[in-house]
Tab-separated table of N, CA and C in Angstrom:
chain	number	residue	atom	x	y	z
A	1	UNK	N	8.665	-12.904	-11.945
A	1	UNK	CA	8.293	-11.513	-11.808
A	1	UNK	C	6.825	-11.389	-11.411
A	2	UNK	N	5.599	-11.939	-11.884
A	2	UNK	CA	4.493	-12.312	-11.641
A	2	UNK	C	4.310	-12.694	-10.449
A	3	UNK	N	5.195	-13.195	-9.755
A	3	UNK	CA	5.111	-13.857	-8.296
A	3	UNK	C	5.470	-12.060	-7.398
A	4	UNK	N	6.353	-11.461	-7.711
A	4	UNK	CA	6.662	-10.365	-6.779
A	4	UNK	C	5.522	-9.284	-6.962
A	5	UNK	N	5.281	-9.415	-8.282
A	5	UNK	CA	3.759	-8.610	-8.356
A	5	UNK	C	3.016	-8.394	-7.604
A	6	UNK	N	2.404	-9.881	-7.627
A	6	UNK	CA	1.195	-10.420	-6.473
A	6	UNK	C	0.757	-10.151	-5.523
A	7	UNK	N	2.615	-10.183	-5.097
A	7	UNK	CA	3.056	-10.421	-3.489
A	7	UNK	C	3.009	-8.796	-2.913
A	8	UNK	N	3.304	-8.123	-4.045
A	8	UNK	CA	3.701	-6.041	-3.758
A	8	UNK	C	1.487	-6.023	-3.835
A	9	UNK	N	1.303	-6.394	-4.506
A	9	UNK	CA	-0.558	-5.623	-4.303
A	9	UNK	C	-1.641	-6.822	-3.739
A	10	UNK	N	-0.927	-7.476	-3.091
A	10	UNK	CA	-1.967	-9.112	-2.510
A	10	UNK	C	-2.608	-8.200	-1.133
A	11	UNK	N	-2.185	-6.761	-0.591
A	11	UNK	CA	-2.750	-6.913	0.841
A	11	UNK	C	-3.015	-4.989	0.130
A	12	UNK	N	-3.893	-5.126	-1.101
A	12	UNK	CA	-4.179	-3.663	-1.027
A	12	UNK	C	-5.133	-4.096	-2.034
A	13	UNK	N	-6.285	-2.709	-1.779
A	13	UNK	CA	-7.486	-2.976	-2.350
A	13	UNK	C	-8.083	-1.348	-3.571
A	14	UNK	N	-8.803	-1.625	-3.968
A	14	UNK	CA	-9.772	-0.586	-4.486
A	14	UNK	C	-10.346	0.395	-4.006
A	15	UNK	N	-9.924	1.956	-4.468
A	15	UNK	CA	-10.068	2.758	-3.714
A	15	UNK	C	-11.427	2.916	-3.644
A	16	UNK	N	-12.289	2.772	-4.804
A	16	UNK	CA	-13.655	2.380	-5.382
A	16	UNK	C	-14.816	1.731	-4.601
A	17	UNK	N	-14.167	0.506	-4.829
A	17	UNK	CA	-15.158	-0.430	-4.612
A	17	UNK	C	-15.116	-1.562	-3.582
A	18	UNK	N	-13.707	-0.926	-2.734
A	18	UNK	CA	-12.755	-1.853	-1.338
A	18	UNK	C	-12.325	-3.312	-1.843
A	19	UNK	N	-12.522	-3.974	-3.117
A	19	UNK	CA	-12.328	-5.408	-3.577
A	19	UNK	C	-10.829	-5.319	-3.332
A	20	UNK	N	-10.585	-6.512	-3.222
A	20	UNK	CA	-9.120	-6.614	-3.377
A	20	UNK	C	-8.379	-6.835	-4.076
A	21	UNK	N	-7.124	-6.595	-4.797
A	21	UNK	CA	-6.407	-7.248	-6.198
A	21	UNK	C	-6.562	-8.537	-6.159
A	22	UNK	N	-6.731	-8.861	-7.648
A	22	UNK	CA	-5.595	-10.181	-7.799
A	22	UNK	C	-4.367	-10.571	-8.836
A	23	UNK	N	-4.342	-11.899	-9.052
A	23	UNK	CA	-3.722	-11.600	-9.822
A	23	UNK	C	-3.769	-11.458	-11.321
A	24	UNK	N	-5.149	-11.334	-11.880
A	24	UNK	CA	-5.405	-11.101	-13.371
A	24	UNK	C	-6.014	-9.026	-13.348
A	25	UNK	N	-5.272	-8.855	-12.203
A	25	UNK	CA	-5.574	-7.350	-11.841
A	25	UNK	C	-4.054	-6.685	-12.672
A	26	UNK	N	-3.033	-7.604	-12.696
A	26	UNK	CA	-2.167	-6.847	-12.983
A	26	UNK	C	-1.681	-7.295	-14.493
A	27	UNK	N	-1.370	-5.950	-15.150
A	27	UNK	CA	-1.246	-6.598	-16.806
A	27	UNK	C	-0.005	-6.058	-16.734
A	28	UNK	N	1.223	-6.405	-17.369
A	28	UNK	CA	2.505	-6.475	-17.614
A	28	UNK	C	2.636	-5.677	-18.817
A	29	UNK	N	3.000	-4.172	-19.002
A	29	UNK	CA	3.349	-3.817	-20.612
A	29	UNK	C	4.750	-3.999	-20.879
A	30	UNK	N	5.141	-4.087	-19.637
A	30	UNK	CA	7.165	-4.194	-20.701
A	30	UNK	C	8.307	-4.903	-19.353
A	31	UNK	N	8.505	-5.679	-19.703
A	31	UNK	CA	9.462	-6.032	-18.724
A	31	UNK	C	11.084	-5.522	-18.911
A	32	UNK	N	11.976	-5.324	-18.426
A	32	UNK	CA	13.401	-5.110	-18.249
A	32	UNK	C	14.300	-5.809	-17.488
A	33	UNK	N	15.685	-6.130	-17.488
A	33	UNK	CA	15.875	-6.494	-15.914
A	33	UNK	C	16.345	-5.187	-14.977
A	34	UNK	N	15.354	-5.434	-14.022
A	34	UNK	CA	15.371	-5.147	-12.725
A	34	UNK	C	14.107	-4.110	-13.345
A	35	UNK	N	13.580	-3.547	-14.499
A	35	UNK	CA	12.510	-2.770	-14.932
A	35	UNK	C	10.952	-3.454	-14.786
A	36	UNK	N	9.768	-3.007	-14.687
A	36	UNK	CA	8.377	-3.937	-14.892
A	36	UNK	C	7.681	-2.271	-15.367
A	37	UNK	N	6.982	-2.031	-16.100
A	37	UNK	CA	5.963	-1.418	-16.337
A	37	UNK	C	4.909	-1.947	-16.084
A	38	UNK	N	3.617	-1.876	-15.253
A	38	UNK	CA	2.394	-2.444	-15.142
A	38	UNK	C	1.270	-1.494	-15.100
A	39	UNK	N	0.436	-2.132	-15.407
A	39	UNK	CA	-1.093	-1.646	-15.178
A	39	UNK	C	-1.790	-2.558	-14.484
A	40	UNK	N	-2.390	-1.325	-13.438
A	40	UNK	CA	-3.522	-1.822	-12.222
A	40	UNK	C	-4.611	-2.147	-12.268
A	41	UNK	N	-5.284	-2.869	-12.502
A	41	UNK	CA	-7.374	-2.642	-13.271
A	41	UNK	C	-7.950	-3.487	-12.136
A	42	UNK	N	-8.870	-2.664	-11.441
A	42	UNK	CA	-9.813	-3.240	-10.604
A	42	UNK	C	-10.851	-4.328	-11.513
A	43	UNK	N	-10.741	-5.685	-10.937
A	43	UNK	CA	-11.478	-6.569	-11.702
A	43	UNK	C	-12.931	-6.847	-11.390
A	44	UNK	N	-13.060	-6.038	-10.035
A	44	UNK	CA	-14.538	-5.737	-9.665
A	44	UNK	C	-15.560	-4.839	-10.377
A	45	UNK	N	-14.689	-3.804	-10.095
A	45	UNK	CA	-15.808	-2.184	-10.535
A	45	UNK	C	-14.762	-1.727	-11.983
A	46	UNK	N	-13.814	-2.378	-12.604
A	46	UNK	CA	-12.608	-1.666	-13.746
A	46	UNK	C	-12.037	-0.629	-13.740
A	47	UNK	N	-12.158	0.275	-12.289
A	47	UNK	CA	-11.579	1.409	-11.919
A	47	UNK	C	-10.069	0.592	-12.561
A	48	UNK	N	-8.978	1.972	-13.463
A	48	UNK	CA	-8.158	1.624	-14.124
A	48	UNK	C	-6.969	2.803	-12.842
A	49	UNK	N	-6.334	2.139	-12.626
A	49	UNK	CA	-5.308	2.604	-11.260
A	49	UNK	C	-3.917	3.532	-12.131
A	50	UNK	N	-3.708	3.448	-13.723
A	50	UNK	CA	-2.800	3.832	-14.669
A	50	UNK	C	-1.631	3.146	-14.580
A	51	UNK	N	-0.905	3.435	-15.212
A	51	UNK	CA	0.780	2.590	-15.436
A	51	UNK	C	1.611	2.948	-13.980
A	52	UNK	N	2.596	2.032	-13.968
A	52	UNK	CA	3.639	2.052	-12.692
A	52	UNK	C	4.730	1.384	-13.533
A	53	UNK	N	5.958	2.384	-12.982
A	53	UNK	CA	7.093	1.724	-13.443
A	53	UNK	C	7.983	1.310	-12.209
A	54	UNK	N	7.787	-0.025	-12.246
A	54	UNK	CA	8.009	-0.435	-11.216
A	54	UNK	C	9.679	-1.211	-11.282
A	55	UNK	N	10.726	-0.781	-10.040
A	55	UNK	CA	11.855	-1.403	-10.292
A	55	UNK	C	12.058	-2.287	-9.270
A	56	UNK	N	12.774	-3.642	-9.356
A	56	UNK	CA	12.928	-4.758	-8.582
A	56	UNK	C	14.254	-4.840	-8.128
A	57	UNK	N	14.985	-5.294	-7.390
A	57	UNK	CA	16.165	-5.766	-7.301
A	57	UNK	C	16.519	-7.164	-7.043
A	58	UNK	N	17.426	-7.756	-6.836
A	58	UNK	CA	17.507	-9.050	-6.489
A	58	UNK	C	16.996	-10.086	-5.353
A	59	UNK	N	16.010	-8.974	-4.478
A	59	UNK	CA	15.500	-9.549	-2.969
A	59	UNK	C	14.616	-10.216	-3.840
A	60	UNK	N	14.329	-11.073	-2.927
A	60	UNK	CA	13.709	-12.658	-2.638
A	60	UNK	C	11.951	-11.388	-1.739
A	61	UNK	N	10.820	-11.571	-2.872
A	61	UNK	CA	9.369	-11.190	-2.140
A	61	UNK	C	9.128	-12.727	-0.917
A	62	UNK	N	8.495	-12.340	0.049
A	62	UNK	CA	7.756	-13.824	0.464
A	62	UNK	C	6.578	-13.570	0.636
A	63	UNK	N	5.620	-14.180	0.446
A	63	UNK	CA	4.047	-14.113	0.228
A	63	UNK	C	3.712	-14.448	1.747
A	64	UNK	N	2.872	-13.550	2.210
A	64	UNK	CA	2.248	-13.558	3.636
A	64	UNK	C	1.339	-14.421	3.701
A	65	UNK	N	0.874	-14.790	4.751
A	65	UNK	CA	-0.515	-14.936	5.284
A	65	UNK	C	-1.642	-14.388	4.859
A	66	UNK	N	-2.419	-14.931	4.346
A	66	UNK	CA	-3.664	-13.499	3.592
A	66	UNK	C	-4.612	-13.255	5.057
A	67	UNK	N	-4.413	-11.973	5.500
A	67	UNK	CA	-4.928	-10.757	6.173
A	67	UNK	C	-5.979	-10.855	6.050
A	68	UNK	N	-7.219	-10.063	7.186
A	68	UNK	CA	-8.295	-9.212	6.208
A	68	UNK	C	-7.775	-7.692	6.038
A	69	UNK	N	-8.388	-7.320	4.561
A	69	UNK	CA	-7.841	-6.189	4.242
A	69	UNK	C	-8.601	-5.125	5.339
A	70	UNK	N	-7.662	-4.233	5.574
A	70	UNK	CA	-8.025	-3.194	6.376
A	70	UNK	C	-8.163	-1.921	5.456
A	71	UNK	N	-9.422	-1.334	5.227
A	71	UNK	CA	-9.444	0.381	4.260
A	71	UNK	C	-8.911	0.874	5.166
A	72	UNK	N	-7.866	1.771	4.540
A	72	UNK	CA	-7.538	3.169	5.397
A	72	UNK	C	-7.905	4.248	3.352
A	73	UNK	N	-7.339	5.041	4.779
A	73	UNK	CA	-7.890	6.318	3.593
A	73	UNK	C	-6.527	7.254	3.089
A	74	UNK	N	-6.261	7.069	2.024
A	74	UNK	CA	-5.551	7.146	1.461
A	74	UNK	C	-4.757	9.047	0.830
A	75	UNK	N	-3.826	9.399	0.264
A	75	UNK	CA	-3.572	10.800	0.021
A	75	UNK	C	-4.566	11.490	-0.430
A	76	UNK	N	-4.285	12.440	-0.925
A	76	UNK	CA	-4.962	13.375	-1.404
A	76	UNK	C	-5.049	12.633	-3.137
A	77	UNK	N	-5.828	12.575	-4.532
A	77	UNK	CA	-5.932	11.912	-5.356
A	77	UNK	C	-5.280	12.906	-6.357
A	78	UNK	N	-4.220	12.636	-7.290
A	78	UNK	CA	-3.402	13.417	-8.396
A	78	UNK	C	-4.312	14.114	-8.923
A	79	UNK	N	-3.757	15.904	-9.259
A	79	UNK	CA	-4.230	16.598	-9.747
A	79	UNK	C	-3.931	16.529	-11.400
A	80	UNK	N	-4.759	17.418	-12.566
A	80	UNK	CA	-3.729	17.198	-13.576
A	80	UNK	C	-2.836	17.720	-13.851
A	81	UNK	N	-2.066	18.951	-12.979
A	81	UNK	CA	-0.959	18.717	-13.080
A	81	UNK	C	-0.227	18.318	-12.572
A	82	UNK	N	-0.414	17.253	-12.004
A	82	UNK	CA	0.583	16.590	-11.116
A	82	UNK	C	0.730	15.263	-12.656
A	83	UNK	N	-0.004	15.193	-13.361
A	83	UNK	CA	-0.479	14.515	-14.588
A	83	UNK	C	0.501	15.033	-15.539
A	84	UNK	N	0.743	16.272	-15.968
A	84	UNK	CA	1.001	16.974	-17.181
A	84	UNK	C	2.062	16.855	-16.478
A	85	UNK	N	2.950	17.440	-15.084
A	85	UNK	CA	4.580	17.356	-14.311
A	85	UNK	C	5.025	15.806	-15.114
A	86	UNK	N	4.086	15.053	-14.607
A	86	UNK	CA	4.922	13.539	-15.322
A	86	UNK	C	5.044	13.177	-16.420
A	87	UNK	N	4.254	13.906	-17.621
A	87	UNK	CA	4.531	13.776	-19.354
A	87	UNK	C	5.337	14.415	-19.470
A	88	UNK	N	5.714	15.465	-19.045
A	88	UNK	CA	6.954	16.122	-19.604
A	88	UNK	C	7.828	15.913	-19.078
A	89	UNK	N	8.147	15.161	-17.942
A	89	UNK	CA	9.279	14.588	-17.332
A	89	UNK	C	10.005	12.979	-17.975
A	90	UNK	N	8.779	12.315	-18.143
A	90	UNK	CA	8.589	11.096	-19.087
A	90	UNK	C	8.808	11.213	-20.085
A	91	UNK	N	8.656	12.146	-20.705
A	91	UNK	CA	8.491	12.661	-22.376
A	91	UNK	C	10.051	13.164	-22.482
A	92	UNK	N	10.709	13.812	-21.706
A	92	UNK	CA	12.200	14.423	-21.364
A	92	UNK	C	13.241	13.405	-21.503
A	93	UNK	N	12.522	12.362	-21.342
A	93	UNK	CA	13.696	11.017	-20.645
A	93	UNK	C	14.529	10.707	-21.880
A	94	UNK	N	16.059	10.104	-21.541
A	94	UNK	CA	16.548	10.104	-22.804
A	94	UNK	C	17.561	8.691	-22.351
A	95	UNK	N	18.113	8.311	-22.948
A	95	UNK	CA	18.825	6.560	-22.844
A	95	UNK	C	19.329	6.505	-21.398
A	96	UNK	N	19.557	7.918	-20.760
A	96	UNK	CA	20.330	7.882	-19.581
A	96	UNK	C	19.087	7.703	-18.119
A	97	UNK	N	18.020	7.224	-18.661
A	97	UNK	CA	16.984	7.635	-17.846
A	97	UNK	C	16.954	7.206	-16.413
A	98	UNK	N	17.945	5.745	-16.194
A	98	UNK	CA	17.753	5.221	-15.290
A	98	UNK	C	18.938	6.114	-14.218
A	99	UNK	N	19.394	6.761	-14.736
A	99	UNK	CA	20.708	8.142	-13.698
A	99	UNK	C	19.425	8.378	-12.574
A	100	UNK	N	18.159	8.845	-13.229
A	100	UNK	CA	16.987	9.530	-12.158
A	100	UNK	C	16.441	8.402	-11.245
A	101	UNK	N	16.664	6.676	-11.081
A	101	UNK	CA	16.301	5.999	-10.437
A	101	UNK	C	17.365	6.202	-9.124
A	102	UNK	N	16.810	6.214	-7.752
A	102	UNK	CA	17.343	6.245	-6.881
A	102	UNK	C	18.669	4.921	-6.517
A	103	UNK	N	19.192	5.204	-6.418
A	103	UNK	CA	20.469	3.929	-5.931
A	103	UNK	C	20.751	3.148	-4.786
């Protein structure tokens, strides 16, 4: 799982400080199968990126060529309620939670 990690944030950087991930950037709070909860932490500047619930399936990641990273400029940055929409949606969730994961 650590390996697909890597491989999903190896060619993306800091909105901060442009550094690039690695891999002691990503901390693991809960694994599942086919589930990962993670946290993002810039190991340059500690800009903290928040939790991702991240779902996997059975594909095979393959690790590229390391690039130079290219900045682009990114969305518009979450409001808080775009913050407070996801606690109470999160907070709502009940054993059936994974019905709301796309198929």
């Amino acid at each position: 799982m650590k390996r697909k990690l890597k491989a999903l944030f190896s060619n993306l950087c800091c909105s901060v400080c442009k550094h690039g991930f690695d891999e002691d950037s990503i901390q693991i709070k809960r694994e599942e199968k086919g589930l990962s909860v993670v946290n993002l932490v810039c190991q340059n500047c500690g800009k903290n990126f928040g939790v991702a619930f991240l779902g996997f399936s059975n594909i095979e990641v393959k690790e590229e060529a390391q690039l130079p990273l290219e900045v682009q400029e990114g969305p518009e940055p979450i409001s808080y309620d775009d913050v407070i929409d996801a606690h109470r949606f999160i907070k709502n969730l009940d054993e059936n939670w994974r019905n709301h994961l796309p198929k």
